CSV table of N, CA and C in Angstrom, one decimal:
chain,number,residue,atom,x,y,z
J,1,MET,N,0.8,-1.1,0.0
J,1,MET,CA,0.2,0.1,0.0
J,1,MET,C,0.9,1.3,-0.2
J,2,ASN,N,2.0,1.3,0.5
J,2,ASN,CA,2.8,2.4,0.6
J,2,ASN,C,3.4,2.9,-0.8
J,3,GLU,N,3.5,1.7,-1.6
J,3,GLU,CA,4.0,2.2,-3.0
J,3,GLU,C,3.0,3.0,-3.6
J,4,ARG,N,1.8,2.8,-3.4
J,4,ARG,CA,0.7,3.7,-4.1
J,4,ARG,C,0.5,5.2,-3.7
J,5,LEU,N,1.2,5.3,-2.4
J,5,LEU,CA,1.0,6.6,-2.0
J,5,LEU,C,2.1,7.5,-2.4
J,6,PRO,N,1.9,8.9,-2.4
J,6,PRO,CA,3.1,9.6,-2.6
J,6,PRO,C,3.9,9.8,-1.5
J,7,LYS,N,5.4,10.0,-1.6
J,7,LYS,CA,6.1,9.9,-0.6
J,7,LYS,C,5.7,11.0,0.7
J,8,VAL,N,5.0,12.0,0.2
J,8,VAL,CA,4.6,13.0,1.2
J,8,VAL,C,3.7,12.2,2.4
J,9,PHE,N,3.0,11.3,2.2
J,9,PHE,CA,2.1,10.7,3.0
J,9,PHE,C,2.7,9.5,3.7
J,10,VAL,N,4.0,9.0,3.1
J,10,VAL,CA,4.3,7.7,3.8
J,10,VAL,C,5.3,8.1,4.9
J,11,ASN,N,4.8,7.7,6.1
J,11,ASN,CA,5.8,7.7,7.2
J,11,ASN,C,6.1,6.3,7.8
J,12,LYS,N,7.5,6.3,8.0
J,12,LYS,CA,7.7,4.9,8.4
J,12,LYS,C,7.5,4.8,9.9
J,13,ILE,N,7.0,3.8,10.4
J,13,ILE,CA,6.7,3.7,11.9
J,13,ILE,C,7.5,2.6,12.4
J,14,ASP,N,8.5,2.9,13.2
J,14,ASP,CA,9.4,1.8,13.8
J,14,ASP,C,9.4,1.7,15.2
J,15,LYS,N,8.3,2.0,15.9
J,15,LYS,CA,8.3,1.8,17.4
J,15,LYS,C,6.7,1.4,17.6
J,16,THR,N,6.6,0.9,18.6
J,16,THR,CA,5.3,0.4,19.0
J,16,THR,C,4.4,1.5,19.5
J,17,LEU,N,3.0,1.4,19.1
J,17,LEU,CA,2.3,2.6,19.6
J,17,LEU,C,1.1,2.1,20.6
J,18,ASN,N,1.1,3.0,21.6
J,18,ASN,CA,0.3,2.5,22.9
J,18,ASN,C,-0.8,3.7,23.1
J,19,VAL,N,-1.1,4.3,21.9
J,19,VAL,CA,-2.0,5.4,21.9
J,19,VAL,C,-3.4,5.0,22.3
J,20,ASN,N,-3.9,3.9,21.9
J,20,ASN,CA,-5.2,3.6,22.3
J,20,ASN,C,-5.3,3.1,23.7
J,21,GLN,N,-4.4,2.5,24.0
J,21,GLN,CA,-4.3,2.1,25.5
J,21,GLN,C,-4.4,3.2,26.4
J,22,GLU,N,-3.5,4.3,26.2
J,22,GLU,CA,-3.5,5.4,27.1
J,22,GLU,C,-4.9,6.0,27.1
J,23,ALA,N,-5.5,6.3,26.0
J,23,ALA,CA,-6.8,6.8,25.9
J,23,ALA,C,-7.8,6.1,26.4
J,24,THR,N,-7.7,4.6,26.5
J,24,THR,CA,-8.8,4.0,27.3
J,24,THR,C,-8.5,4.0,28.8
J,25,ILE,N,-7.3,4.1,29.2
J,25,ILE,CA,-7.1,4.2,30.6
J,25,ILE,C,-7.6,5.6,31.1
J,26,SER,N,-7.2,6.6,30.5
J,26,SER,CA,-7.6,8.0,30.8
J,26,SER,C,-9.3,8.3,30.8
J,27,SER,N,-9.8,7.6,30.1
J,27,SER,CA,-11.3,7.9,29.8
J,27,SER,C,-12.1,7.8,31.0
J,28,ARG,N,-11.5,7.0,32.1
J,28,ARG,CA,-12.4,6.6,33.1
J,28,ARG,C,-11.5,6.7,34.4
J,29,LYS,N,-12.0,7.6,35.1
J,29,LYS,CA,-11.0,8.1,36.3
J,29,LYS,C,-12.0,7.8,37.5
J,30,ASN,N,-11.1,7.2,38.6
J,30,ASN,CA,-12.0,7.0,39.9
J,30,ASN,C,-11.5,7.9,40.9
J,31,SER,N,-12.1,8.1,41.9
J,31,SER,CA,-11.8,8.9,43.0
J,31,SER,C,-12.4,8.6,44.2
J,32,SER,N,-11.4,8.3,45.2
J,32,SER,CA,-12.0,7.8,46.4
J,32,SER,C,-12.8,8.9,47.2
J,33,LEU,N,-13.7,8.3,47.9
J,33,LEU,CA,-14.7,9.3,48.5
J,33,LEU,C,-14.8,8.7,50.0
J,34,ASN,N,-15.1,9.6,50.9
J,34,ASN,CA,-15.5,9.3,52.5
J,34,ASN,C,-16.8,8.6,52.3
J,35,TRP,N,-17.0,7.5,52.8
J,35,TRP,CA,-18.5,6.8,52.8
J,35,TRP,C,-19.4,7.6,53.5
J,36,ASN,N,-19.0,8.2,54.7
J,36,ASN,CA,-20.2,9.1,55.3
J,36,ASN,C,-20.4,10.6,54.6
J,37,LYS,N,-19.4,10.8,54.0
J,37,LYS,CA,-19.6,12.2,53.2
J,37,LYS,C,-20.6,11.8,52.1
J,38,ILE,N,-20.7,10.5,51.5
J,38,ILE,CA,-21.4,10.3,50.2
J,38,ILE,C,-22.9,10.2,50.7
J,39,LEU,N,-23.1,9.6,51.8
J,39,LEU,CA,-24.4,9.5,52.4
J,39,LEU,C,-25.0,10.7,53.0
J,40,ASP,N,-24.2,11.4,53.6
J,40,ASP,CA,-24.7,12.7,54.4
J,40,ASP,C,-24.8,13.9,53.6
J,41,ASP,N,-24.4,13.9,52.4
J,41,ASP,CA,-24.4,15.0,51.6
J,41,ASP,C,-25.7,15.2,50.7
J,42,LYS,N,-26.6,16.0,51.5
J,42,LYS,CA,-28.1,16.2,51.1
J,42,LYS,C,-28.3,16.9,49.8
J,43,ASP,N,-27.1,17.8,49.6
J,43,ASP,CA,-27.5,18.7,48.2
J,43,ASP,C,-27.0,17.8,46.9
J,44,LYS,N,-26.5,16.5,47.3
J,44,LYS,CA,-26.0,15.9,45.9
J,44,LYS,C,-27.1,14.8,45.7
J,45,TYR,N,-27.5,14.7,44.4
J,45,TYR,CA,-28.2,13.6,44.1
J,45,TYR,C,-27.4,12.4,43.6
J,46,LEU,N,-27.4,11.5,44.6
J,46,LEU,CA,-26.8,10.1,44.4
J,46,LEU,C,-27.1,9.2,43.3
J,47,PHE,N,-28.2,9.4,42.8
J,47,PHE,CA,-28.6,8.4,41.7
J,47,PHE,C,-27.9,8.9,40.4
J,48,ASN,N,-27.5,10.2,40.5
J,48,ASN,CA,-27.0,10.6,39.2
J,48,ASN,C,-25.4,10.1,39.0
J,49,HIS,N,-24.9,9.7,40.0
J,49,HIS,CA,-23.4,9.1,40.0
J,49,HIS,C,-23.2,7.7,40.1
J,50,GLN,N,-22.3,7.2,39.4
J,50,GLN,CA,-22.1,5.6,39.5
J,50,GLN,C,-21.2,5.6,40.5
J,51,TYR,N,-21.2,4.5,41.1
J,51,TYR,CA,-20.3,4.1,42.2
J,51,TYR,C,-19.7,2.7,42.0
J,52,LEU,N,-18.6,2.5,42.3
J,52,LEU,CA,-18.1,1.1,42.4
J,52,LEU,C,-18.0,0.6,43.9
J,53,ILE,N,-18.8,-0.4,44.4
J,53,ILE,CA,-19.1,-0.6,45.7
J,53,ILE,C,-18.5,-2.1,45.8
J,54,THR,N,-17.4,-2.2,46.8
J,54,THR,CA,-16.6,-3.3,47.1
J,54,THR,C,-17.0,-3.9,48.4
J,55,LEU,N,-17.6,-5.0,48.5
J,55,LEU,CA,-18.1,-5.4,49.6
J,55,LEU,C,-16.8,-6.4,50.5
J,56,ASN,N,-17.1,-6.8,51.6
J,56,ASN,CA,-16.2,-7.5,52.5
J,56,ASN,C,-15.6,-8.9,51.8
J,57,ASN,N,-16.5,-9.6,51.0
J,57,ASN,CA,-16.3,-10.8,50.5
J,57,ASN,C,-15.6,-10.7,48.9
J,58,ASN,N,-15.1,-9.4,48.8
J,58,ASN,CA,-14.5,-8.8,47.5
J,58,ASN,C,-15.3,-8.9,46.2
J,59,GLU,N,-16.6,-8.9,46.5
J,59,GLU,CA,-17.6,-8.9,45.4
J,59,GLU,C,-17.9,-7.4,45.0
J,60,THR,N,-17.8,-7.0,43.9
J,60,THR,CA,-18.0,-5.5,43.4
J,60,THR,C,-19.2,-5.3,42.6
J,61,ILE,N,-19.7,-4.1,43.0
J,61,ILE,CA,-21.0,-3.8,42.4
J,61,ILE,C,-20.9,-2.6,41.8
J,62,GLU,N,-21.3,-2.3,40.4
J,62,GLU,CA,-21.2,-1.0,39.9
J,62,GLU,C,-22.5,-0.4,39.5
J,63,ASP,N,-23.1,0.4,40.5
J,63,ASP,CA,-24.4,0.9,40.5
J,63,ASP,C,-24.6,2.3,41.1
J,64,SER,N,-25.8,2.9,40.9
J,64,SER,CA,-26.1,4.3,41.6
J,64,SER,C,-26.7,4.0,42.9
J,65,ILE,N,-26.4,4.6,43.9
J,65,ILE,CA,-27.1,4.7,45.1
J,65,ILE,C,-28.3,5.7,45.2
J,66,ILE,N,-29.4,5.0,45.6
J,66,ILE,CA,-30.7,5.7,45.7
J,66,ILE,C,-30.7,6.3,47.2
J,67,SER,N,-30.6,5.5,48.2
J,67,SER,CA,-31.0,6.2,49.5
J,67,SER,C,-30.5,5.3,50.6
J,68,LYS,N,-30.3,5.8,51.7
J,68,LYS,CA,-30.0,4.9,52.9
J,68,LYS,C,-31.0,5.0,53.9
J,69,GLN,N,-31.4,3.8,54.2
J,69,GLN,CA,-32.4,3.5,55.3
J,69,GLN,C,-31.9,2.5,56.3
J,70,GLN,N,-31.9,3.2,57.5
J,70,GLN,CA,-31.3,2.4,58.9
J,70,GLN,C,-30.0,2.1,58.4
J,71,ASN,N,-29.6,0.8,58.5
J,71,ASN,CA,-28.2,0.3,58.2
J,71,ASN,C,-27.9,-0.4,56.9
J,72,LYS,N,-28.9,0.1,55.8
J,72,LYS,CA,-28.6,-0.4,54.5
J,72,LYS,C,-28.9,0.6,53.5
J,73,ILE,N,-28.2,0.4,52.4
J,73,ILE,CA,-28.5,1.3,51.2
J,73,ILE,C,-29.3,0.5,50.1
J,74,LEU,N,-29.9,1.5,49.2
J,74,LEU,CA,-30.5,0.9,48.3
J,74,LEU,C,-30.0,1.3,47.0
J,75,THR,N,-29.9,0.4,46.1
J,75,THR,CA,-29.2,0.7,44.7
J,75,THR,C,-30.3,0.9,43.6
J,76,LEU,N,-29.9,1.5,42.5
J,76,LEU,CA,-30.8,1.8,41.6
J,76,LEU,C,-31.4,0.5,40.9
J,77,ASN,N,-30.8,-0.5,41.0
J,77,ASN,CA,-31.3,-1.9,40.6
J,77,ASN,C,-32.0,-2.6,41.6
J,78,GLY,N,-32.2,-2.0,42.7
J,78,GLY,CA,-33.1,-2.4,43.5
J,78,GLY,C,-32.4,-3.3,44.7
J,79,LYS,N,-31.3,-3.5,44.8
J,79,LYS,CA,-30.5,-4.3,45.7
J,79,LYS,C,-30.2,-3.6,46.9
J,80,LYS,N,-30.4,-4.4,48.1
J,80,LYS,CA,-30.3,-3.8,49.4
J,80,LYS,C,-28.8,-4.3,49.9
J,81,ILE,N,-28.1,-3.5,50.4
J,81,ILE,CA,-26.7,-3.8,50.9
J,81,ILE,C,-26.6,-3.4,52.1
J,82,ASP,N,-26.2,-4.1,53.2
J,82,ASP,CA,-25.8,-3.7,54.6
J,82,ASP,C,-24.6,-3.0,54.5
J,83,ILE,N,-24.6,-1.7,55.2
J,83,ILE,CA,-23.4,-1.0,55.4
J,83,ILE,C,-22.3,-1.5,56.1
J,84,SER,N,-22.4,-2.4,56.9
J,84,SER,CA,-21.6,-3.2,57.6
J,84,SER,C,-20.6,-4.2,56.6
J,85,ASP,N,-21.3,-4.5,55.5
J,85,ASP,CA,-20.8,-5.3,54.4
J,85,ASP,C,-19.9,-4.7,53.4
J,86,ILE,N,-19.9,-3.1,53.5
J,86,ILE,CA,-19.2,-2.8,52.5
J,86,ILE,C,-17.7,-2.2,52.9
J,87,LYS,N,-16.8,-2.6,52.2
J,87,LYS,CA,-15.4,-2.4,52.3
J,87,LYS,C,-14.8,-1.1,51.9
J,88,SER,N,-15.5,-0.5,50.7
J,88,SER,CA,-15.2,0.7,50.0
J,88,SER,C,-16.2,1.2,49.0
J,89,VAL,N,-16.2,2.3,48.8
J,89,VAL,CA,-17.1,2.9,47.7
J,89,VAL,C,-16.4,4.2,47.0
J,90,VAL,N,-16.3,3.8,45.6
J,90,VAL,CA,-15.5,4.9,44.9
J,90,VAL,C,-16.4,5.3,43.8
J,91,GLU,N,-16.4,6.5,43.8
J,91,GLU,CA,-17.1,7.1,42.5
J,91,GLU,C,-16.7,7.2,41.3
J,92,ILE,N,-17.4,6.7,40.1
J,92,ILE,CA,-16.7,6.4,38.9
J,92,ILE,C,-17.0,7.7,38.0
J,93,LYS,N,-16.0,8.4,37.5
J,93,LYS,CA,-16.1,9.6,36.8
J,93,LYS,C,-16.0,9.1,35.4
J,94,LYS,N,-17.0,9.6,34.5
J,94,LYS,CA,-16.7,9.4,33.1
J,94,LYS,C,-16.5,10.5,32.2
């Protein structure tokens, strides 16, 4: 194919390119948040944000938080999670 192009457009690539990997990694940033700050911030709509919830048994749940009732949180998919079972909560920024 290089023989058909004018020499102006032909560039020799002699190195490996990782451009796509870098773009994929940088397109999704995570930020750690304080668990109490997430639940107690009344001005913020929790269901507008995606969270990565890691449980004590290393199960991960990627979902939005709807509300907190007593010692449980309710996710957008209708799952009830005990707060004592949660190891960490990370907001996923897209």
